[in-house]
Coordinates of C-alpha atoms in Angstrom, one line a residue:
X526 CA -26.7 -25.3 -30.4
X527 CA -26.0 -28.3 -28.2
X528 CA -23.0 -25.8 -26.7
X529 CA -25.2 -22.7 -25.7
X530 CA -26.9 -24.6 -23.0
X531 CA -24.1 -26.2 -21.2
X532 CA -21.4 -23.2 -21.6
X533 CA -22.5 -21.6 -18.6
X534 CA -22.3 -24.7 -16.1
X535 CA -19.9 -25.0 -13.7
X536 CA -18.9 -21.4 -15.2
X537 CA -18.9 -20.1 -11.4
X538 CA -17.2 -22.2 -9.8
X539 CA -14.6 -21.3 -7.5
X540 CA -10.9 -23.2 -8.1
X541 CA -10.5 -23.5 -4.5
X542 CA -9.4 -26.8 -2.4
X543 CA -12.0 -27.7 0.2
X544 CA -10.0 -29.6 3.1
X545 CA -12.8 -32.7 3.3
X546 CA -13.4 -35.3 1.0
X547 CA -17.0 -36.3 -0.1
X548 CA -18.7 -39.7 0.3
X549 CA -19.3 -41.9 -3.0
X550 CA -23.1 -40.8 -2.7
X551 CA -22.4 -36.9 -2.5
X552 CA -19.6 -36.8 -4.8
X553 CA -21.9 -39.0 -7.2
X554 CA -24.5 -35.7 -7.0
X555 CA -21.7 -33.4 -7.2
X556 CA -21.3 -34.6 -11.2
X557 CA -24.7 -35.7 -12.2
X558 CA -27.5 -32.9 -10.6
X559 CA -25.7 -29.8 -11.9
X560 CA -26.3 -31.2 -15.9
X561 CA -29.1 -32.9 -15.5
X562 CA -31.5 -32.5 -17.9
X563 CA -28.8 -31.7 -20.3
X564 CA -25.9 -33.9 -20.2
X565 CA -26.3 -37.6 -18.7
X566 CA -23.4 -39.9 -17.7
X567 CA -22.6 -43.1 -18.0
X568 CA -22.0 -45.2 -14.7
X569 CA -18.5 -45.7 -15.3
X570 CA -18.1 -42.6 -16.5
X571 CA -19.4 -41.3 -13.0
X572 CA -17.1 -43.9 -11.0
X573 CA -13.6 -42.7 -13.2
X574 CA -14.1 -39.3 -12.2
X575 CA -14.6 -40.4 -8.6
X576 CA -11.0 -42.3 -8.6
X577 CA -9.6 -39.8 -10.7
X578 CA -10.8 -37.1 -7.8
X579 CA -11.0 -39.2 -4.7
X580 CA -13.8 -37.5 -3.5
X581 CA -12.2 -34.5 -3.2
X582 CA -14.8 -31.6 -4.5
X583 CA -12.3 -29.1 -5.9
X584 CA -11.2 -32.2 -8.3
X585 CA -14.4 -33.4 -8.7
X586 CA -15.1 -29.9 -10.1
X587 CA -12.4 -29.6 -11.8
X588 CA -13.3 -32.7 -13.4
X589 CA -16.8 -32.2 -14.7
X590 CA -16.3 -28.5 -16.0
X591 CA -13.1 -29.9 -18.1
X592 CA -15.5 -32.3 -19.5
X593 CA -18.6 -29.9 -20.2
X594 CA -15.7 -28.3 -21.8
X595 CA -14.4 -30.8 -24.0
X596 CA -18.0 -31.8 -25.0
X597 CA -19.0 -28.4 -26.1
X598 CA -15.5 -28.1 -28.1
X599 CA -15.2 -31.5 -29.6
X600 CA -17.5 -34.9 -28.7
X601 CA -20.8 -32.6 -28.8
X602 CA -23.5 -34.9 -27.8
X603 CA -25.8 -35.3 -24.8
X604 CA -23.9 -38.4 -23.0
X605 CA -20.8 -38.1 -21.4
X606 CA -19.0 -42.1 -21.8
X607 CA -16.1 -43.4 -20.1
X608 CA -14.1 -43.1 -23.4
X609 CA -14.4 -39.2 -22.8
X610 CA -12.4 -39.2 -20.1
X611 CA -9.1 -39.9 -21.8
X612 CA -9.6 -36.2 -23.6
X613 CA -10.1 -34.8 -20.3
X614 CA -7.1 -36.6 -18.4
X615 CA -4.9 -35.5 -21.4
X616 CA -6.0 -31.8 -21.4
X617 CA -5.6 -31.6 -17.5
X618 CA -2.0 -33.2 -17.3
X619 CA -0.6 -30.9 -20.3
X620 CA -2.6 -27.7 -18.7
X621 CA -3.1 -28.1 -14.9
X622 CA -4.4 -25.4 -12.7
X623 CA -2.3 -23.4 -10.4
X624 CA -3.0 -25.3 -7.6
X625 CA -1.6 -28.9 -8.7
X626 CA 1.8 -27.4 -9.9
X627 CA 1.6 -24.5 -6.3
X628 CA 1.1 -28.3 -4.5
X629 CA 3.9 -29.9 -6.2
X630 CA 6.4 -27.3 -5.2
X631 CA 5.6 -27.2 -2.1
X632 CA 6.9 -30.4 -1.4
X633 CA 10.6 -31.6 -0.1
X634 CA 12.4 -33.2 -2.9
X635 CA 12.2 -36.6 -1.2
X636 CA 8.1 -36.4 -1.0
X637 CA 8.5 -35.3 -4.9
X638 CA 10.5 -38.9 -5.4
X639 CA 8.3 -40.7 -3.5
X640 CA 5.3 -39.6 -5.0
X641 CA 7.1 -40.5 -8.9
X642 CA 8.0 -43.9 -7.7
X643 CA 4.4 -44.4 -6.6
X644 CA 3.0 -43.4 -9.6
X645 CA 5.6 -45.0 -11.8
X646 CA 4.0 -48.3 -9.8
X647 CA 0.7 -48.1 -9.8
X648 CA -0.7 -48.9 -13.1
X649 CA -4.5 -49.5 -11.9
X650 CA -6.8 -46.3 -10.5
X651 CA -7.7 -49.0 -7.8
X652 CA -4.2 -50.7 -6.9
X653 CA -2.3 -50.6 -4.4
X654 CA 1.4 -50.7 -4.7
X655 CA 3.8 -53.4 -2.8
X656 CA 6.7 -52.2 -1.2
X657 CA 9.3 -54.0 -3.0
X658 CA 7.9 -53.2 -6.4
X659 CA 8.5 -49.2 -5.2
X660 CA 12.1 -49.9 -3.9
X661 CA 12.5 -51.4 -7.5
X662 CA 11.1 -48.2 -10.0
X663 CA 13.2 -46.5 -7.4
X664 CA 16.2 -47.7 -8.5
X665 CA 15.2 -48.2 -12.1
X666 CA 14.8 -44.5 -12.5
X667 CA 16.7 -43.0 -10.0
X668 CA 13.9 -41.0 -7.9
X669 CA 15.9 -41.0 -4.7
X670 CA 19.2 -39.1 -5.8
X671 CA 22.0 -41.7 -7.0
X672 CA 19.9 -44.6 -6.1
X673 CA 22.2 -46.9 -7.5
X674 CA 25.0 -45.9 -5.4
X675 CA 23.5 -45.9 -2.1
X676 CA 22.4 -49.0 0.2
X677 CA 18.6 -50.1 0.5
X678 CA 18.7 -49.0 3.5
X679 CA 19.4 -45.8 3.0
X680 CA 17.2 -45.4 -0.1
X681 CA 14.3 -47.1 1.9
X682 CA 14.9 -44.1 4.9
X683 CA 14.3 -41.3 2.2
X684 CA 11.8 -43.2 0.8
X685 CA 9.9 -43.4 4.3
X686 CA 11.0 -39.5 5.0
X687 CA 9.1 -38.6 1.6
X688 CA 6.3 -40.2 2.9
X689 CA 5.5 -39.4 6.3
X690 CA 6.4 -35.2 4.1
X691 CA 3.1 -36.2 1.9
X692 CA 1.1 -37.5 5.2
X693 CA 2.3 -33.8 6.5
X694 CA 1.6 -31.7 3.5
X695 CA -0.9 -33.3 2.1
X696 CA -2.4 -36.4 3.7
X697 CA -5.9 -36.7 1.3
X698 CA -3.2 -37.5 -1.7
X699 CA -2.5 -41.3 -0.7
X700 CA -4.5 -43.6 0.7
X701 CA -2.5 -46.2 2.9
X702 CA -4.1 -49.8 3.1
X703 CA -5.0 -50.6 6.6
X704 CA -4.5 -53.9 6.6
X705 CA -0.8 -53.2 5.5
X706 CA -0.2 -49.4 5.3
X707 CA 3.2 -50.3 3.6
X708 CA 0.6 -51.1 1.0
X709 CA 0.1 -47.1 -0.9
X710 CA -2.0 -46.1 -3.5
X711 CA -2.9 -42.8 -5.1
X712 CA -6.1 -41.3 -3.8
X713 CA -6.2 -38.1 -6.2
X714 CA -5.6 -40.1 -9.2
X715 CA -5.1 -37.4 -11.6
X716 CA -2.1 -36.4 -9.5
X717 CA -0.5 -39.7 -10.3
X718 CA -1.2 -38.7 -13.9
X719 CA 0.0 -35.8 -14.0
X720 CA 2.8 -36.8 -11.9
X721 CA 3.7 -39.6 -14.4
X722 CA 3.6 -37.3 -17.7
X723 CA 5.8 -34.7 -16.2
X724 CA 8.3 -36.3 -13.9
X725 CA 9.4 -39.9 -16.2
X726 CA 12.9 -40.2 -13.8
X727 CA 15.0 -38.5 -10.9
X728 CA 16.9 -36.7 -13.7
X729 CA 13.5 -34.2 -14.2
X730 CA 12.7 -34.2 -10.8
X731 CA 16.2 -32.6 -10.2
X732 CA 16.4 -30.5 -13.4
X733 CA 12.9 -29.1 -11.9
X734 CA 14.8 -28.3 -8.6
X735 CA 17.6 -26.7 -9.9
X736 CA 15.5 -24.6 -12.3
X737 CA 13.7 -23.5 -9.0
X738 CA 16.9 -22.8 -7.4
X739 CA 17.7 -20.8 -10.1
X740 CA 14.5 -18.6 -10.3
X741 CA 15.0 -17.8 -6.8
X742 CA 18.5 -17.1 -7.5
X743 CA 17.7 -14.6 -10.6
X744 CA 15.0 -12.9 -8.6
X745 CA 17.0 -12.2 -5.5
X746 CA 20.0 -11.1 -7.8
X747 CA 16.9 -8.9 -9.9
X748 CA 16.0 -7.2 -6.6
X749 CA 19.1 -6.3 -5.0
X750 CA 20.4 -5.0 -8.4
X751 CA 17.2 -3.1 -8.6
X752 CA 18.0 -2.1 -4.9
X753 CA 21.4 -0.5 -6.0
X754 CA 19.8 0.8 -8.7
X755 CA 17.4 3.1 -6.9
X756 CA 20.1 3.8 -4.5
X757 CA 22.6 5.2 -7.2
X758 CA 19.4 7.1 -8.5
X759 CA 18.6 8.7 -5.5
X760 CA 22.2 9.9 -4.7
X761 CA 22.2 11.2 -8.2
X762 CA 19.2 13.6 -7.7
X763 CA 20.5 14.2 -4.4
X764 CA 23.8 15.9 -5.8
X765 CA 21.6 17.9 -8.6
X766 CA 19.6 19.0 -6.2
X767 CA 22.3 20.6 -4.2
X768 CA 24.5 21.7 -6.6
X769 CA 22.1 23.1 -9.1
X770 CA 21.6 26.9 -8.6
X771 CA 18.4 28.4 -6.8
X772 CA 16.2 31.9 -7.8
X773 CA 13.3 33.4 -6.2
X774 CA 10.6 34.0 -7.4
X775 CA 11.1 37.5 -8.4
X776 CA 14.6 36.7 -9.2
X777 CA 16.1 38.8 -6.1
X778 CA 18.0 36.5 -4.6
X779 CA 20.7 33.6 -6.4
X780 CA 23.0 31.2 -4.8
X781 CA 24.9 28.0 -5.3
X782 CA 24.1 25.2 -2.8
X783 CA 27.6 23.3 -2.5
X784 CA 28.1 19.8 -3.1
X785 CA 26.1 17.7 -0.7
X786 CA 28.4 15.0 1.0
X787 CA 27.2 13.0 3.8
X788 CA 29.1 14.8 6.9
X789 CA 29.6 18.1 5.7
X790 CA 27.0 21.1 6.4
X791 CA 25.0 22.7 3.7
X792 CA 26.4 26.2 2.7
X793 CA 23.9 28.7 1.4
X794 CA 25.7 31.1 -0.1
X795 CA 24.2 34.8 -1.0
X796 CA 25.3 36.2 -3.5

């Protein structure tokens, strides 16, 4: 069937995150030469993946082996049409690899509440966002903690922190207009969707932190009670081991080995 010949591709591809982004032209071969002769795409379908990757080959991989995917599972024909891409936006953003969610942790709270206000704002793959229309989904939804209570000055510092944290981090996410660099837009596109599906005000963004804080909580409570644990254990089969009573071999010799306490010497007694 129309499945067997495209299961395979991309198959072996490695999730990794290649630290270069490719030109239009190369990422443009990236998605078509792998399926050709078996899949075609449409133009725009080609330039949507492109914004939604920004170049970057690990989501431009990503990308086209979701789609191959969602072909062979559901639109099952030769052509892959911009329409397709909603599936494979939708599939991504409710099931993301590792590495988006490992990338999204990584970050300082304020970078986290920067990067929601910037997707909150930017509607179109190819817009950039105006400062003041940032400052006001800020406030709107409360992605810099208590918004409403705190000055616009203070609110634009944080703002500013989280950003020059995402330039740090990961500086191929945004892409900073150069005639204005106040002016920001999402390179990584899918990012900004998956940013905007999961983190709709600051309320999740700090629920997400706390439920961090939490985990790391449980597990360093979980090791040092499994710490104690092995402790107590080891004490326990230290004391049977030195009170329990000894025999030869041959049963020629018995004795009692006294209670071991830390201090005291070990008595072997004769009988």
């Amino acid at each position: 069937g129309f499945g067997d010949h495209l299961s395979p591709i991309f198959s072996n591809i490695s999730e990794t995150l290649d630290i270069s982004l490719l030109s239009k032209k190369d990422a443009m071969n990236l998605i078509r030469k792998p399926v050709e002769g078996s899949l075609s795409y449409q133009d725009k379908t080609v330039q949507k993946i492109y914004q939604l990757s920004g170049g970057y080959p690990f989501y431009v991989q990503y990308l086209c082996h979701t789609l191959v995917s969602e072909i062979n599972l559901h639109i099952r024909r030769s052509e892959a049409v911009p329409e397709d891409m909603d599936r494979v936006i939708q599939h991504i953003i409710r099931n993301p690899v590792g590495h988006i969610q490992e990338t999204w942790k990584s970050l300082p709270w304020e970078a986290k509440s920067a990067l929601a206000a910037l997707a909150h704002t930017q509607i179109a793959l190819d817009e950039y966002t105006e400062p003041s229309d940032v400052f006001e989904t800020i406030k709107e939804r409360q992605f810099l903690k208590t918004a409403k209570r705190r000055s616009s000055s203070v609110i634009k510092g944080d703002y500013r922190k989280g950003l020059a944290q995402v330039k740090e981090k990961t500086p191929q996410l945004l892409d900073f207009d150069k005639l204005n660099p106040d002016r920001i837009r999402f390179n990584i596109n899918i990012f900004r969707d998956w940013i905007r599906y999961h983190f709709q005000s600051g309320e999740f963004i700090e629920e997400s932190e706390v439920g961090r804080n939490e985990g790391r909580g449980r597990n360093k409570w979980m090791a040092i009670s499994l710490s104690v644990i092995g402790l107590l254990l080891m004490l326990f089969a230290g004391y049977k081991y030195f009170t329990s009573d000894f025999t030869d071999p041959d049963g020629a010799i018995t004795g009692i080995r006294k209670d071991y306490i830390i201090g005291e010497t070990i008595d072997y007694t004769i009988k």
